[in-house]
Structures are given as structure tokens and as C-alpha cells.
mmCIF file of N, CA and C in Angstrom:
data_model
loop_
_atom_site.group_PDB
_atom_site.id
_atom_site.type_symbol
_atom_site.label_atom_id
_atom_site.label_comp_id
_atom_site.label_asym_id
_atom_site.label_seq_id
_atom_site.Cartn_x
_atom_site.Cartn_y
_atom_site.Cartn_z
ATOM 1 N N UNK A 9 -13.353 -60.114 30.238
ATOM 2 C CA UNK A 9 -12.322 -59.176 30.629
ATOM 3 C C UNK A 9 -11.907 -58.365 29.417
ATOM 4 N N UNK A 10 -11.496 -56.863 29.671
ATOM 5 C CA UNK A 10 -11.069 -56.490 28.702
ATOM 6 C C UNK A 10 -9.683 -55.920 29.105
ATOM 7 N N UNK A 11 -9.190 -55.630 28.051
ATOM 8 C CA UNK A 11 -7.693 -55.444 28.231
ATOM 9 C C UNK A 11 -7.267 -53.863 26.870
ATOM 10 N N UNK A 12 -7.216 -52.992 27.795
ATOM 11 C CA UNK A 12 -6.719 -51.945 27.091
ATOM 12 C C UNK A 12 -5.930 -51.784 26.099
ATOM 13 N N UNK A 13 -4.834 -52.342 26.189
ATOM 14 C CA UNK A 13 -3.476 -52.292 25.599
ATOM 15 C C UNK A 13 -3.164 -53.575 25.479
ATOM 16 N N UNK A 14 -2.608 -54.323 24.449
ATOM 17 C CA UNK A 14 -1.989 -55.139 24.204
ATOM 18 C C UNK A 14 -1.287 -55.048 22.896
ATOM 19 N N UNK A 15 0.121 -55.668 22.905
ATOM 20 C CA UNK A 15 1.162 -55.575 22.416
ATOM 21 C C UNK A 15 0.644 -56.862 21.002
ATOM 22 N N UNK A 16 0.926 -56.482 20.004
ATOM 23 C CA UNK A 16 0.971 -57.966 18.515
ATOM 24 C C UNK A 16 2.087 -58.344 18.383
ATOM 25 N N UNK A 17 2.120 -59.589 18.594
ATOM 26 C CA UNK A 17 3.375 -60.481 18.590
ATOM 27 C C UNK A 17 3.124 -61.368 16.792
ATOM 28 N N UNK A 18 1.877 -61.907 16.670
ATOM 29 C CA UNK A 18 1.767 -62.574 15.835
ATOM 30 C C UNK A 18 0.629 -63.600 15.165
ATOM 31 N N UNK A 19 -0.027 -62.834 14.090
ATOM 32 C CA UNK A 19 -1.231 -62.959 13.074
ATOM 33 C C UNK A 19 -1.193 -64.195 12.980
ATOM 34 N N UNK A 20 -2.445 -65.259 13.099
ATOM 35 C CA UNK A 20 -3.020 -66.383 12.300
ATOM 36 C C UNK A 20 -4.199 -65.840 11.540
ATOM 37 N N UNK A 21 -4.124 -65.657 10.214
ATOM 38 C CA UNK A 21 -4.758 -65.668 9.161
ATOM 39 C C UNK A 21 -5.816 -67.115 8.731
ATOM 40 N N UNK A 22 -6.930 -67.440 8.718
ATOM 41 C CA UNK A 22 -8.109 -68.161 8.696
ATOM 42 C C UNK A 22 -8.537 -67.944 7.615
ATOM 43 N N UNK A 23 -8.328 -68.577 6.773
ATOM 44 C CA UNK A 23 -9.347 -69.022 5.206
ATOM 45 C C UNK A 23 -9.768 -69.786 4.969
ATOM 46 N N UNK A 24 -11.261 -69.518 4.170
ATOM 47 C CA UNK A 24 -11.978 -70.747 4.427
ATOM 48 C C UNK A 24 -11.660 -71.372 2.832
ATOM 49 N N UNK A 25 -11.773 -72.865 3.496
ATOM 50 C CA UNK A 25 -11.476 -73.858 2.085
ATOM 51 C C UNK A 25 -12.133 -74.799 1.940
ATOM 52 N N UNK A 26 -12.510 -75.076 0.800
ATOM 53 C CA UNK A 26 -13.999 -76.432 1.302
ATOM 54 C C UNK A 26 -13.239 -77.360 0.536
ATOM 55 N N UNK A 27 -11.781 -77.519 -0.009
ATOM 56 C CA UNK A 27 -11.421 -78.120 -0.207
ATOM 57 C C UNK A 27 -10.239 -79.533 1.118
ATOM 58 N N UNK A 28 -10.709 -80.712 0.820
ATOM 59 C CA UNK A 28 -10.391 -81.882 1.922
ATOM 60 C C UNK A 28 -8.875 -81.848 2.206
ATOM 61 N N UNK A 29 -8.422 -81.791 0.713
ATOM 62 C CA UNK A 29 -6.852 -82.352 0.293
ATOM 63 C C UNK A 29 -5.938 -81.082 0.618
ATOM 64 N N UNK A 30 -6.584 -79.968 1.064
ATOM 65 C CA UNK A 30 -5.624 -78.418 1.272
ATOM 66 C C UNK A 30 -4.896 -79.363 2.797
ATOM 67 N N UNK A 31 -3.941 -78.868 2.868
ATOM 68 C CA UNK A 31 -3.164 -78.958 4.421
ATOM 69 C C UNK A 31 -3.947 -77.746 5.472
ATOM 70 N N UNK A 32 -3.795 -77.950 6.412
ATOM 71 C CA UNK A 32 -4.721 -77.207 7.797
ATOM 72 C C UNK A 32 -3.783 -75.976 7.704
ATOM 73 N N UNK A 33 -2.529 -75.658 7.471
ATOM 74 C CA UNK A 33 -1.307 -75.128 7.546
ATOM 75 C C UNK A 33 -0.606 -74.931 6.764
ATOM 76 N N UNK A 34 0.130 -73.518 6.443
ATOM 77 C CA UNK A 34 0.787 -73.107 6.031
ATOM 78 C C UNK A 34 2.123 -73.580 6.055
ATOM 79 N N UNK A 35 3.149 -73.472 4.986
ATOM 80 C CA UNK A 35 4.406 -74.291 5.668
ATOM 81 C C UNK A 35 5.215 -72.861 6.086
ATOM 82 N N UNK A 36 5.195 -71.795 5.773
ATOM 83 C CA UNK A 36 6.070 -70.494 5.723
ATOM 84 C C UNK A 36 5.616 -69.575 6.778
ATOM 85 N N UNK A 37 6.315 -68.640 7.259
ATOM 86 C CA UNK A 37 5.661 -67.693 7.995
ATOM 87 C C UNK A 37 5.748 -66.204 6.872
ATOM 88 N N UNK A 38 4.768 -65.425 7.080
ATOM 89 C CA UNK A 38 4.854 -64.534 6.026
ATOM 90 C C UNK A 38 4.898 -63.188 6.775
ATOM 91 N N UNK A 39 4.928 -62.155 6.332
ATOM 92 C CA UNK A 39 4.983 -60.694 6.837
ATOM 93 C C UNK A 39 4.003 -60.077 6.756
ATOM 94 N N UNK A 40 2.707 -59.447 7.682
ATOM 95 C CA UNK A 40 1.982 -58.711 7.353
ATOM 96 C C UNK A 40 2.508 -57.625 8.025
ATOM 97 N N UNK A 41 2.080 -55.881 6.956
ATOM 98 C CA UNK A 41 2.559 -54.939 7.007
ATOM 99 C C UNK A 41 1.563 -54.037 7.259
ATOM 100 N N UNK A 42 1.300 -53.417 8.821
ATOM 101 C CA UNK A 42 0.224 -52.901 9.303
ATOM 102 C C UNK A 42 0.403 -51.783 10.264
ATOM 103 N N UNK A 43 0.552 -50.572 9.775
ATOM 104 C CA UNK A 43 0.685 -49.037 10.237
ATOM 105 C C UNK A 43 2.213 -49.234 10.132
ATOM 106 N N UNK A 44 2.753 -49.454 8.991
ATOM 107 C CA UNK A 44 4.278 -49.225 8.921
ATOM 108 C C UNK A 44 4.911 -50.291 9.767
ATOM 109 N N UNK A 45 4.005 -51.348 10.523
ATOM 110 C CA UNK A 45 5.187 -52.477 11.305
ATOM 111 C C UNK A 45 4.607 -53.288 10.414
ATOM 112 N N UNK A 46 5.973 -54.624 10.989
ATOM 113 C CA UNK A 46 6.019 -55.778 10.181
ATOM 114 C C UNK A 46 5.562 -56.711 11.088
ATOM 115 N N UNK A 47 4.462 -57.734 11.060
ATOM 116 C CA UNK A 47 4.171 -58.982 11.598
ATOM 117 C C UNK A 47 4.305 -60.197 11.080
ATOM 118 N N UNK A 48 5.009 -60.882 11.893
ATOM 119 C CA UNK A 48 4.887 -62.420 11.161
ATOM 120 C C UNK A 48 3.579 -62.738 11.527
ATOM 121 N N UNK A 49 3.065 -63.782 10.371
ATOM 122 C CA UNK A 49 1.670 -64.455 10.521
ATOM 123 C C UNK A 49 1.611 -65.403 9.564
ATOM 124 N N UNK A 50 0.407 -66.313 9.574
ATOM 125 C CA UNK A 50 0.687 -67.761 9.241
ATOM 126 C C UNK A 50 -0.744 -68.119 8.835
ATOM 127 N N UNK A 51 -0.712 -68.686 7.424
ATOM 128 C CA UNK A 51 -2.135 -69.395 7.008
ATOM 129 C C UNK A 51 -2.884 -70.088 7.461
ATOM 130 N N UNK A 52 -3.979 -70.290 8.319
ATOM 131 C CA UNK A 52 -4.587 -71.671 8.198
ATOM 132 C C UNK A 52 -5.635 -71.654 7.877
ATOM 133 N N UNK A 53 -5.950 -73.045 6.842
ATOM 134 C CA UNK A 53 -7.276 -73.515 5.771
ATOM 135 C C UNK A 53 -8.324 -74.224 6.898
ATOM 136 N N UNK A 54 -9.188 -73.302 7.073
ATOM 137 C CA UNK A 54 -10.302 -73.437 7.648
ATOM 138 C C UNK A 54 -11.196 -74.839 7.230
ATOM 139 N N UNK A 55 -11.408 -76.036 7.262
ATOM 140 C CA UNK A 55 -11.873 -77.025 6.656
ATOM 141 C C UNK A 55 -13.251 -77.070 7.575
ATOM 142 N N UNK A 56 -14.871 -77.398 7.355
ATOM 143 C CA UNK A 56 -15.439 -77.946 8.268
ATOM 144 C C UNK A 56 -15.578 -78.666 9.103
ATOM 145 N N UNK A 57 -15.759 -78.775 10.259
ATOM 146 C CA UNK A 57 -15.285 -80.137 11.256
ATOM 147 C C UNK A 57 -13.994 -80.078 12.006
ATOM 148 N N UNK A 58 -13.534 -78.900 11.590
ATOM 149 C CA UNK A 58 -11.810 -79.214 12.600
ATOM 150 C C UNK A 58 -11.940 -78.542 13.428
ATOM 151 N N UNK A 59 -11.380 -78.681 14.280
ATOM 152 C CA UNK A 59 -10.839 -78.216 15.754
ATOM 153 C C UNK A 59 -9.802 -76.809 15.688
ATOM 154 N N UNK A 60 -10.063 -76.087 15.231
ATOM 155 C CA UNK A 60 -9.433 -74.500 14.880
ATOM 156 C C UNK A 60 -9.017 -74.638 16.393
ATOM 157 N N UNK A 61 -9.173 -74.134 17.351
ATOM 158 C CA UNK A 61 -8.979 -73.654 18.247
ATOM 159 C C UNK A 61 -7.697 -74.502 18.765
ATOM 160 N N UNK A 62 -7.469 -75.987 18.368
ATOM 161 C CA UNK A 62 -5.838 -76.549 19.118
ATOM 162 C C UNK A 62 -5.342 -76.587 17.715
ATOM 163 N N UNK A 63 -5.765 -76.141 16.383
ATOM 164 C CA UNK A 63 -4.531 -75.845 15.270
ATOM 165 C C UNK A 63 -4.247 -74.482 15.755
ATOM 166 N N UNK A 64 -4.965 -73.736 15.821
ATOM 167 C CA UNK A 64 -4.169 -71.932 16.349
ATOM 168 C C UNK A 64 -3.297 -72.310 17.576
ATOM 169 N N UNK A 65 -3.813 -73.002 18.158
ATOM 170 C CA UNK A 65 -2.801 -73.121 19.460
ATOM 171 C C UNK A 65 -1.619 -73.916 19.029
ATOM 172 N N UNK A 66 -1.255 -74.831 17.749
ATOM 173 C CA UNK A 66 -0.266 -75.499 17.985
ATOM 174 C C UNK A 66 0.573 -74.851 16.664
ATOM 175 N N UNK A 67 -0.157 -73.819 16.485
ATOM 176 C CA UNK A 67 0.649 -72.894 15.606
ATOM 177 C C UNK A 67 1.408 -71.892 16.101
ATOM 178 N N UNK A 68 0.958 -71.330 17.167
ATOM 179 C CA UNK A 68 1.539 -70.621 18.488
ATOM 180 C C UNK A 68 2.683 -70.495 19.331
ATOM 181 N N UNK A 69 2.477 -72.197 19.250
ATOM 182 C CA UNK A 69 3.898 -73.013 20.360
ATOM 183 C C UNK A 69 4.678 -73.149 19.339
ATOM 184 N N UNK A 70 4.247 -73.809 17.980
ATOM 185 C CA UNK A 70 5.598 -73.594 17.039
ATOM 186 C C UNK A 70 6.193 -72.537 17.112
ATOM 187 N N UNK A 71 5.775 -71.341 16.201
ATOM 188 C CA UNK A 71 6.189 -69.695 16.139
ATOM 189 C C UNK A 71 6.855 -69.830 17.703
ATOM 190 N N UNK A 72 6.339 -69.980 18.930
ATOM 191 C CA UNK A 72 7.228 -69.734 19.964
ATOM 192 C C UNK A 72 8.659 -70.463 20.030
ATOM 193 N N UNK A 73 8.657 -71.398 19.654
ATOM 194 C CA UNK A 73 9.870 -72.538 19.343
ATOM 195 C C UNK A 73 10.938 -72.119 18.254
ATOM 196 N N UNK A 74 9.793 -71.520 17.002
ATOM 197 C CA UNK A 74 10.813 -70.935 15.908
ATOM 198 C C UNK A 74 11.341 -69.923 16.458
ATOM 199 N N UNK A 75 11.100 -69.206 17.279
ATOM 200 C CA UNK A 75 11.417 -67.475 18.146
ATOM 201 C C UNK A 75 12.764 -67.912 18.573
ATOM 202 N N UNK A 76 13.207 -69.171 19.126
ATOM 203 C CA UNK A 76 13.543 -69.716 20.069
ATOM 204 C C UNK A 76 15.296 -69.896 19.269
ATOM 205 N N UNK A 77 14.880 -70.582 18.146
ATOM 206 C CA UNK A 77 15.869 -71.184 17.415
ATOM 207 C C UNK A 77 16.005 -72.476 16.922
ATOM 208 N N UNK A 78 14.456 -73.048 17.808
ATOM 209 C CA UNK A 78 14.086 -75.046 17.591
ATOM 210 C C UNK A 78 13.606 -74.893 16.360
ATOM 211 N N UNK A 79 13.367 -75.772 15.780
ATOM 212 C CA UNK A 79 11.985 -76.233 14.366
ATOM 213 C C UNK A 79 11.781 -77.557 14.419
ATOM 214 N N UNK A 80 10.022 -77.636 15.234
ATOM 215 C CA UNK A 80 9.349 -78.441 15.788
ATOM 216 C C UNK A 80 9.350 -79.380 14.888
ATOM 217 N N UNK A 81 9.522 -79.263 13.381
ATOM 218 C CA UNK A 81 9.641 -80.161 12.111
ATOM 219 C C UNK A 81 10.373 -81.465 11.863
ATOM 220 N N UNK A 82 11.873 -80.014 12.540
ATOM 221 C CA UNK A 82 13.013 -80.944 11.731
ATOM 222 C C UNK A 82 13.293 -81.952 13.000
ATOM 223 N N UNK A 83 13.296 -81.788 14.164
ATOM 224 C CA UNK A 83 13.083 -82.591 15.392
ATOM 225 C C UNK A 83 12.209 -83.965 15.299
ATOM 226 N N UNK A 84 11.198 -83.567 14.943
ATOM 227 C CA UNK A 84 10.678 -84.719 14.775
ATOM 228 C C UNK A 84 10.940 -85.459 13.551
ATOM 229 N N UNK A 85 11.376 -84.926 12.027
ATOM 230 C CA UNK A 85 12.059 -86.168 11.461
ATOM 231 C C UNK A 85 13.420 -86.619 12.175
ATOM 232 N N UNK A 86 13.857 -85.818 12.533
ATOM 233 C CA UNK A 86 15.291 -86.419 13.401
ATOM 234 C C UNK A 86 14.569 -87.299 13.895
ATOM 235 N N UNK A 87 14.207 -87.895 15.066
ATOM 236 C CA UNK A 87 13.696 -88.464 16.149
ATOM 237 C C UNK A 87 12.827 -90.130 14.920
ATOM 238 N N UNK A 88 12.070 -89.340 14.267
ATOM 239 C CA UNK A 88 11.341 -90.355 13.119
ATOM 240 C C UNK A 88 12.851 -91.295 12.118
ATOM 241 N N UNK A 89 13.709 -90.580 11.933
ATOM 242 C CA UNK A 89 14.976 -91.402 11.069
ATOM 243 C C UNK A 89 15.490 -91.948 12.044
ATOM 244 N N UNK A 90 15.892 -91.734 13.616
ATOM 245 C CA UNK A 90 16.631 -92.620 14.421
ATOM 246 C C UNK A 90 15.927 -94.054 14.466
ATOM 247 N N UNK A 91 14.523 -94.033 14.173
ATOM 248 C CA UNK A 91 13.440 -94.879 14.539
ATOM 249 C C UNK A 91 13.323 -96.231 13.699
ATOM 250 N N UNK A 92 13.648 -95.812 12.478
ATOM 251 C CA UNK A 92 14.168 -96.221 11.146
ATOM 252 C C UNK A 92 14.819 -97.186 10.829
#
């Protein structure tokens, strides 16, 4: 399918790293600046063997959550210190 028009909400940036010990993820969201607009977008270290396709996706639902006012982060140490 193709789709004429579509609106950019928000860049995942893919670099490749052949390093093990890099994190899959960025911790920040950053600004890319493209025909005078501003996009948020977000690192992820390409490693061999991973499953790209449910890290972009669970980078997605975060950013949708951060949109929101949640942070999928701090929730779960909350939830991890009650446990404690």
C-alpha cells in the first residue's frame, strides 16, 4: 500500500554498533531539525542478532506514554521498590 501523505510524528535513528556492552537505547529524546521543523527522535544501537523491529516498537509506545505525561521508567522502579 502506498500512502500519499503522511504526517512525522517521530524519528528512530538506527546505528550500527558491533559493540555487545552499548545499551539497544538511547536514554534522551533529541531534536532533529528538518525543513525548519523540529522532531523528536531517539537512538537505537543496532547490535547483530536483535529483534529491531519490537525495540522500534517499544520505543514508540514509550514516546506515546511520554506524549502522555507517564514515564514507562519511573513506574516501573516505583512498582520494583514497593517489591523490595
Amino acid at each position: 500500500a502506498i500512502i500519499a501523505q503522511h504526517g512525522l510524528d517521530f524519528i528512530v535513528e538506527l546505528v550500527a554498533e558491533q559493540n555487545a556492552n552499548t545499551s539497544d537505547i538511547t536514554d534522551l529524546y533529541t531534536e532533529n531539525h528538518i525543513f525548519g521543523h523540529k522532531f523528536p527522535s531517539q537512538t537505537i544501537f543496532a547490535h547483530p542478532g536483535r529483534n529491531i523491529a519490537l525495540i522500534v516498537e517499544t520505543v514508540i509506545k514509550n514516546y506515546i506514554l511520554y506524549k502522555t505525561g507517564q514515564d514507562a521508567g519511573q513506574t516501573l522502579i516505583g512498582r520494583q521498590q514497593q517489591y523490595l
